[in-house]
Each structure stands twice: as structure tokens, then as C-alpha cells.
Short mmCIF file of C-alpha atoms in Angstrom, two decimals:
data_model
loop_
_atom_site.label_atom_id
_atom_site.label_comp_id
_atom_site.label_asym_id
_atom_site.label_seq_id
_atom_site.Cartn_x
_atom_site.Cartn_y
_atom_site.Cartn_z
CA MET A 110 -27.59 -2.61 -3.22
CA SER A 111 -27.96 1.19 -2.89
CA GLY A 112 -28.40 0.87 0.89
CA PHE A 113 -25.29 -1.30 1.12
CA LEU A 114 -23.23 1.21 -0.88
CA LEU A 115 -24.52 4.16 1.17
CA ASN A 116 -23.63 2.37 4.42
CA ARG A 117 -20.11 1.55 3.25
CA PHE A 118 -19.58 5.07 1.89
CA SER A 119 -20.71 6.64 5.18
CA GLN A 120 -18.33 4.43 7.14
CA SER A 121 -15.48 5.43 4.80
CA ILE A 122 -16.13 9.15 5.30
CA VAL A 123 -16.17 8.76 9.10
CA LEU A 124 -12.92 6.79 8.96
CA LEU A 125 -11.22 9.47 6.84
CA VAL A 126 -12.30 12.18 9.30
CA ILE A 127 -10.90 10.20 12.25
CA VAL A 128 -7.61 9.57 10.43
CA SER A 129 -7.28 13.25 9.52
CA ILE A 130 -7.92 14.39 13.12
CA ILE A 131 -5.38 11.97 14.58
CA GLY A 132 -2.77 12.72 11.93
CA PHE A 133 -3.17 16.49 12.20
CA THR A 134 -3.00 16.41 15.99
CA VAL A 135 0.07 14.15 16.16
CA LEU A 136 2.01 16.17 13.57
CA ASN A 137 1.32 19.48 15.28
CA LEU A 138 2.19 18.16 18.75
CA MET A 139 5.55 16.77 17.65
CA PRO A 140 8.65 18.48 19.13
CA GLY A 141 9.39 21.67 17.22
CA GLY A 142 6.08 21.71 15.41
CA PRO A 143 5.60 22.83 11.79
CA LEU A 144 8.12 25.66 12.23
CA ALA A 145 10.96 23.36 13.33
CA GLN A 146 12.92 23.77 10.10
CA PHE A 147 12.85 27.58 10.32
CA GLY A 148 14.30 27.45 13.82
CA LEU A 149 17.46 25.86 12.36
CA ASP A 150 18.23 29.02 10.39
CA PRO A 151 20.80 31.02 12.44
CA GLY A 152 19.43 34.23 10.94
CA MET A 153 15.93 33.63 12.30
CA THR A 154 15.12 35.38 15.55
CA GLN A 155 12.30 34.50 17.92
CA LYS A 156 10.31 37.48 16.63
CA ASP A 157 10.74 36.25 13.07
CA VAL A 158 9.42 32.82 14.05
CA GLU A 159 6.44 34.37 15.85
CA ARG A 160 5.67 36.61 12.87
CA LEU A 161 5.87 33.62 10.53
CA ALA A 162 3.58 31.61 12.82
CA ALA A 163 1.05 34.45 12.71
CA GLN A 164 1.24 34.62 8.89
CA LEU A 165 0.66 30.87 8.59
CA GLY A 166 -2.08 30.87 11.24
CA LEU A 167 -0.11 28.55 13.51
CA ASN A 168 -0.62 30.73 16.57
CA ARG A 169 -4.34 29.88 16.69
CA PRO A 170 -5.88 27.06 18.77
CA LEU A 171 -5.26 23.63 17.28
CA TRP A 172 -8.94 22.86 16.64
CA ILE A 173 -9.36 26.08 14.67
CA GLN A 174 -6.27 25.23 12.62
CA TYR A 175 -7.74 21.80 11.86
CA LEU A 176 -11.13 23.19 10.81
CA ASP A 177 -9.43 25.73 8.55
CA TRP A 178 -7.21 23.05 7.02
CA ALA A 179 -10.15 20.66 6.51
CA TRP A 180 -12.29 23.37 4.89
CA ARG A 181 -9.51 24.30 2.46
CA LEU A 182 -8.96 20.59 1.77
CA LEU A 183 -12.61 20.15 0.77
CA GLN A 184 -12.23 23.10 -1.60
CA GLY A 185 -9.23 21.47 -3.28
CA ASP A 186 -6.54 23.50 -1.53
CA TRP A 187 -4.20 20.99 0.09
CA GLY A 188 -1.69 23.66 1.09
CA HIS A 189 1.82 24.45 -0.10
CA SER A 190 5.17 22.88 0.61
CA PHE A 191 7.43 24.64 3.12
CA ARG A 192 10.46 23.66 1.04
CA ASP A 193 9.73 25.31 -2.32
CA GLY A 194 6.19 26.71 -2.08
CA SER A 195 4.80 24.19 -4.57
CA SER A 196 1.23 22.96 -4.26
CA VAL A 197 0.98 19.80 -2.16
CA LEU A 198 -1.15 18.15 -4.84
CA ALA A 199 1.48 19.01 -7.46
CA VAL A 200 4.24 17.53 -5.27
CA ILE A 201 2.25 14.33 -4.71
CA GLY A 202 1.37 14.15 -8.41
CA ARG A 203 5.06 14.16 -9.38
CA HIS A 204 5.64 11.03 -7.28
CA LEU A 205 2.29 9.26 -7.63
CA LEU A 206 2.99 7.43 -10.90
CA ALA A 207 6.19 5.88 -9.56
CA THR A 208 4.42 4.50 -6.48
CA LEU A 209 1.42 3.22 -8.45
CA LEU A 210 3.75 1.51 -10.92
CA LEU A 211 5.69 -0.19 -8.13
CA MET A 212 2.59 -1.14 -6.13
CA GLY A 213 0.65 -2.35 -9.17
CA THR A 214 3.48 -4.55 -10.44
CA SER A 215 4.25 -6.07 -7.04
CA THR A 216 0.55 -6.65 -6.26
CA ALA A 217 -0.13 -8.36 -9.59
CA PHE A 218 2.92 -10.58 -9.10
CA ALA A 219 1.98 -11.38 -5.49
CA ILE A 220 -1.60 -12.31 -6.40
CA ALA A 221 -0.64 -14.48 -9.36
CA VAL A 222 2.25 -16.34 -7.71
CA GLY A 223 0.66 -16.50 -4.26
CA ALA A 224 -2.62 -17.88 -5.62
CA TRP A 225 -0.79 -20.52 -7.67
CA ILE A 226 1.35 -21.60 -4.71
CA GLY A 227 -1.71 -21.75 -2.44
CA ILE A 228 -3.81 -23.79 -4.87
CA ARG A 229 -0.98 -26.20 -5.63
CA GLY A 230 -0.20 -26.56 -1.92
CA ALA A 231 -3.86 -27.42 -1.21
CA THR A 232 -4.17 -29.92 -4.05
CA HIS A 233 -0.81 -31.51 -3.11
CA ARG A 234 -1.30 -31.41 0.64
CA TYR A 235 1.65 -32.55 2.78
CA SER A 236 3.82 -33.00 -0.31
CA LEU A 237 7.41 -31.74 -0.58
CA PHE A 238 6.13 -28.69 -2.47
CA ASP A 239 3.63 -27.92 0.30
CA TYR A 240 6.27 -28.17 3.02
CA CYS A 241 8.72 -25.99 1.06
CA ALA A 242 5.99 -23.40 0.42
CA THR A 243 5.10 -23.31 4.13
CA VAL A 244 8.73 -22.87 5.20
CA GLY A 245 9.31 -20.22 2.52
CA ALA A 246 6.22 -18.29 3.64
CA MET A 247 7.34 -18.34 7.27
CA VAL A 248 10.79 -17.05 6.30
CA ALA A 249 9.33 -14.29 4.10
CA LEU A 250 6.99 -13.18 6.90
CA SER A 251 9.76 -13.22 9.52
CA VAL A 252 12.51 -11.34 7.68
CA PRO A 253 12.23 -7.52 7.32
CA THR A 254 11.68 -6.07 3.83
CA PHE A 255 14.84 -3.93 3.98
CA TRP A 256 16.94 -7.07 4.55
CA PHE A 257 15.55 -8.68 1.39
CA GLY A 258 16.30 -5.45 -0.46
CA LEU A 259 19.92 -5.31 0.69
CA ILE A 260 20.46 -9.00 -0.08
CA GLY A 261 18.88 -8.53 -3.51
CA ILE A 262 21.19 -5.60 -4.30
CA TYR A 263 24.22 -7.54 -3.11
CA ILE A 264 23.47 -10.69 -5.12
CA PHE A 265 21.75 -9.48 -8.29
CA THR A 266 23.53 -6.13 -8.67
CA LEU A 267 26.97 -6.33 -7.11
CA LYS A 268 27.72 -10.01 -7.73
CA LEU A 269 25.75 -10.91 -10.87
CA GLY A 270 25.17 -7.47 -12.38
CA TRP A 271 21.74 -8.42 -13.71
CA VAL A 272 19.71 -5.42 -12.52
CA PRO A 273 20.41 -1.83 -11.41
CA ALA A 274 20.77 -1.06 -7.71
CA GLY A 275 18.30 1.80 -7.68
CA ASN A 276 16.53 4.73 -9.33
CA MET A 277 13.59 4.51 -11.72
CA TYR A 278 15.46 4.92 -15.00
CA THR A 279 18.89 5.54 -16.46
CA ILE A 280 19.63 9.20 -17.16
CA GLY A 281 19.72 9.69 -20.92
CA ASP A 282 17.74 6.53 -21.68
CA GLY A 283 14.22 6.44 -20.26
CA SER A 284 12.95 3.73 -22.62
CA VAL A 285 10.23 1.27 -21.61
CA LEU A 286 12.75 -1.55 -21.32
CA ASP A 287 14.95 0.63 -19.13
CA TYR A 288 12.01 1.35 -16.80
CA LEU A 289 11.18 -2.36 -16.63
CA HIS A 290 14.83 -3.20 -15.95
CA HIS A 291 14.87 -0.87 -12.94
CA LEU A 292 11.44 -2.09 -11.79
CA ILE A 293 12.31 -5.79 -11.52
CA LEU A 294 14.22 -5.90 -8.23
CA PRO A 295 12.17 -3.43 -6.11
CA SER A 296 8.85 -4.97 -7.23
CA LEU A 297 10.08 -8.47 -6.42
CA VAL A 298 11.32 -7.40 -2.98
CA LEU A 299 8.05 -5.59 -2.22
CA SER A 300 5.95 -8.59 -3.33
CA LEU A 301 7.79 -11.27 -1.31
CA VAL A 302 5.86 -10.78 1.92
CA HIS A 303 2.55 -10.51 0.07
CA VAL A 304 3.24 -13.70 -1.90
CA ALA A 305 3.63 -15.46 1.45
CA VAL A 306 0.36 -14.01 2.79
CA TRP A 307 -1.60 -14.78 -0.37
CA SER A 308 -0.28 -18.34 -0.60
CA ARG A 309 -1.28 -19.13 3.00
CA TYR A 310 -4.76 -17.64 2.68
CA MET A 311 -5.31 -19.22 -0.73
CA ARG A 312 -4.25 -22.64 0.53
CA THR A 313 -6.72 -22.43 3.42
CA ALA A 314 -9.55 -21.16 1.21
CA THR A 315 -8.90 -23.88 -1.38
CA LEU A 316 -8.87 -26.62 1.26
CA ASP A 317 -12.16 -25.28 2.62
CA ALA A 318 -13.72 -25.27 -0.85
CA LEU A 319 -12.48 -28.81 -1.56
CA SER A 320 -14.30 -30.07 1.53
CA GLN A 321 -17.68 -28.66 0.47
CA ASP A 322 -20.60 -30.88 -0.58
CA PHE A 323 -20.77 -29.49 -4.12
CA VAL A 324 -17.24 -30.80 -4.76
CA LYS A 325 -18.18 -34.24 -3.48
CA THR A 326 -21.28 -34.18 -5.69
CA ALA A 327 -19.22 -33.21 -8.73
CA ARG A 328 -16.80 -36.04 -8.07
CA ALA A 329 -19.70 -38.49 -7.67
CA LYS A 330 -20.95 -37.41 -11.10
CA GLY A 331 -17.57 -38.24 -12.61
CA VAL A 332 -16.37 -34.68 -13.24
CA SER A 333 -12.61 -34.52 -13.73
CA GLU A 334 -10.47 -33.10 -10.94
CA ARG A 335 -9.14 -30.38 -13.24
CA ARG A 336 -12.65 -29.22 -14.14
CA ILE A 337 -13.73 -29.29 -10.49
CA LEU A 338 -10.72 -27.21 -9.54
CA LEU A 339 -11.12 -24.60 -12.26
CA LYS A 340 -14.91 -24.32 -12.34
CA HIS A 341 -15.97 -24.87 -8.73
CA VAL A 342 -13.04 -24.58 -6.31
CA VAL A 343 -10.98 -21.64 -7.54
CA GLY A 344 -13.96 -19.31 -7.93
CA ASN A 345 -15.18 -19.94 -4.39
CA ALA A 346 -11.68 -19.78 -2.93
CA LEU A 347 -11.06 -16.38 -4.54
CA LEU A 348 -14.00 -14.70 -2.79
CA PRO A 349 -12.21 -14.14 0.54
CA MET A 350 -9.10 -13.15 -1.43
CA ILE A 351 -10.91 -10.09 -2.80
CA THR A 352 -11.39 -8.83 0.75
CA LEU A 353 -7.77 -9.66 1.54
CA ALA A 354 -6.63 -7.55 -1.44
CA GLY A 355 -8.27 -4.49 0.10
CA MET A 356 -6.86 -5.25 3.54
CA GLN A 357 -3.35 -5.62 2.10
CA LEU A 358 -3.23 -2.05 0.80
CA PRO A 359 -1.89 -0.52 4.06
CA SER A 360 0.91 -3.08 4.28
CA ILE A 361 1.75 -2.57 0.60
CA LEU A 362 2.03 1.19 1.17
CA THR A 363 4.20 0.59 4.24
CA GLY A 364 6.40 -1.82 2.33
CA ALA A 365 6.65 0.67 -0.54
CA LEU A 366 7.99 3.27 1.90
CA VAL A 367 10.87 0.98 2.89
CA THR A 368 11.46 -0.36 -0.62
CA GLU A 369 11.50 3.08 -2.23
CA THR A 370 14.05 4.26 0.32
CA ILE A 371 16.36 1.29 -0.27
CA PHE A 372 16.20 1.50 -4.06
CA THR A 373 15.99 5.34 -4.23
CA TRP A 374 12.70 4.92 -6.06
CA PRO A 375 11.11 8.39 -6.53
CA GLY A 376 7.68 7.51 -5.14
CA MET A 377 5.43 8.73 -2.36
CA GLY A 378 7.14 6.59 0.28
CA ARG A 379 10.50 8.23 -0.26
CA LEU A 380 8.79 11.62 -0.49
CA PHE A 381 7.17 10.97 2.91
CA LEU A 382 10.50 10.28 4.61
CA ASP A 383 12.18 13.26 2.94
CA SER A 384 9.30 15.54 3.97
CA LEU A 385 9.52 14.31 7.57
CA GLY A 386 13.24 15.04 7.59
CA TYR A 387 12.61 18.60 6.39
CA SER A 388 9.58 19.06 8.69
CA ASP A 389 7.52 19.79 5.58
CA TYR A 390 4.24 19.22 7.42
CA PRO A 391 1.82 20.24 4.62
CA VAL A 392 3.29 17.57 2.35
CA VAL A 393 3.39 14.98 5.16
CA MET A 394 -0.27 15.66 5.99
CA GLY A 395 -1.22 15.56 2.33
CA LEU A 396 0.50 12.21 1.87
CA LEU A 397 -1.21 10.85 4.97
CA ILE A 398 -4.66 11.84 3.72
CA PHE A 399 -3.95 10.69 0.18
CA SER A 400 -2.75 7.29 1.42
CA ALA A 401 -5.82 7.00 3.66
CA ILE A 402 -8.05 7.74 0.67
CA LEU A 403 -6.31 5.03 -1.37
CA VAL A 404 -6.74 2.48 1.43
CA VAL A 405 -10.41 3.39 2.00
CA LEU A 406 -11.16 3.27 -1.73
CA GLY A 407 -9.40 -0.09 -2.01
CA ASN A 408 -11.49 -1.59 0.77
CA LEU A 409 -14.66 0.03 -0.58
CA ILE A 410 -14.08 -1.41 -4.05
CA ALA A 411 -13.35 -4.82 -2.51
CA ASP A 412 -16.62 -4.68 -0.55
CA ILE A 413 -18.56 -3.72 -3.69
CA VAL A 414 -17.01 -6.56 -5.72
CA ILE A 415 -17.72 -9.06 -2.95
CA ALA A 416 -21.33 -7.86 -2.63
CA THR A 417 -21.78 -8.08 -6.38
CA VAL A 418 -20.35 -11.60 -6.62
CA ASP A 419 -21.96 -12.93 -3.43
CA PRO A 420 -25.50 -11.50 -2.74
CA ARG A 421 -25.47 -13.00 0.78
CA ILE A 422 -23.01 -10.32 1.89
CA ARG A 423 -25.17 -7.33 0.98
CA LEU A 424 -28.38 -9.02 2.16
CA ALA A 425 -26.79 -9.65 5.55
#
């Protein structure tokens, strides 16, 4: 098991290094560069920009800038925001809870509902429910997330008045119920696509488990269908779903970026777009690395869980 963990950890480190190199290079080669926002100030002369570039070390070769940035990153110095001088880690920390709350709620909902739809679709194959679930999944996968968000605001906020249109809480309230009230619509919108993905994968995995010999043996022994489903089928069908949960993290983060923008949710996705608009490159780079770490950790944890549950994976 230690060899398996060491191998996965080494692969994760290499992946993070590659992501950081690509991200750092792309950001610094974009038109305007990190000093783009300062060039918009009419009081800034070319000499002022050059002096500022020298102070920030931006006049050095790109590979030296990257090595310096990476070394400071390893020491815990993620840089400072161009907008207000705040620490990048502090800026991310102020928005992290909102994103984790939104992602955690939508993921839990997607797993629970998607797994139930997939299992029921497999056990009631070619039924009306199965056909409706298939059509619904295709629609959810085909329609952009922002469209669902706008439709949700129009129906449930403007027409019915059931939920707020945006923000994380009501100013002056801030109770738990108020947070939950604001969380309902964005978490549902973010989870729609993932419910569709989970239901399709779970249906396939359940059908595969139902066709195995151990299920036929259990039926021959007179075991009830409910017991076969709960004890033998669901457990085996969930194994590939653990891997899928890790693979879904990038799409969840991407969906959170769109959802947070639509619902003015103060999370990392909205912070990323705002930082891009202000050319706040230290924050953008920090968010990129932080998101990459979350994705790598998610996949690493999924691999560890799979290897723990199924010894054939780590022995292979």
C-alpha cells in the first residue's frame, strides 16, 4: 500500500508542477501582462511602468520569474494582490468557505439523487421512468449551466418569489435559515449536470453488477431482490463512482465559476473572474494553483479509497 501511495503522490506533484508552469506562462504572455491595469492610469508614464516592473521583478527573464515565484510559494508566500496589497492566501481564504459550501451541497445532492435515479433506472429498465430519466439527462447535459440559472431566477424568484435571486445572505440577517434559503437555487442549478452524469454512470454500473454470476447465484439461493440490490449490487456499482467523484471535481469548479457569477455568490469562481478583469495576476495564479491542488487531492483521495476497498487496484 505504501508503494501505491508513493506512486500516486509522485504523479500528483509532477502534475501540479506542469499546471503551474503552463498557468504562469500563459498569464504572463497575455496582452498587457501583469502591469496592464497600471497602464490604464493616465498619470502613469512609461518610466513609471518600467520602474514598477523593476520593483516587482517583472523585467527579468520569464523562467527566473517562475523559479522565484515557485520558491516563495513553497515557503508559504503566495504573493500579494495588485488591487489592495492583501495576501493572496488571505484573499482566497475570504472566499473559500462560500465555494466549499456551494460545491459540497451540490455534490451531495448530485450523488444522492443521481445514484437513486441510476439504480431505479437499471432495476426498471425500459420503463417510463427509465425513458424519462434518459431524456432528462440528455437535456441537462446539452443545456448550458447559465441558462438553467437564468430560468431558475425567472421562475422561482421573479414569478413565484420562493427563493432569493442572488447573494449568500440577507444584510442584517445572516441566520442559518437565511444562508440555506440563499443556497437552495444556486446549489440546485450547479448540481443538475452532475445529477445527469451520475445517473447515467450509476445505471450502467448497476446493470453490469446485475449481470454478474454472484447475483445469479444469490437469486438461485432464494435471496430477495431487495437484499441482492442492497447487499451485493449497490456496493459493487459504487466502486467506479468513487473514481468518478474525483474526476468530477474540475467540472464542479468550472460550473461553480458560472453559477457564482449568475447568483453573485461570493466564492472563488466569482473572485477569479473579478481578478481577471482587474488583471490581478497574483490572485489569478493563486486561485489556479489552489484549484489544481483541490482537484489533485480529490483524485488522490478517490484513488486511496478505491485501493482500500478493492485490493486488486493497488496490486495491479
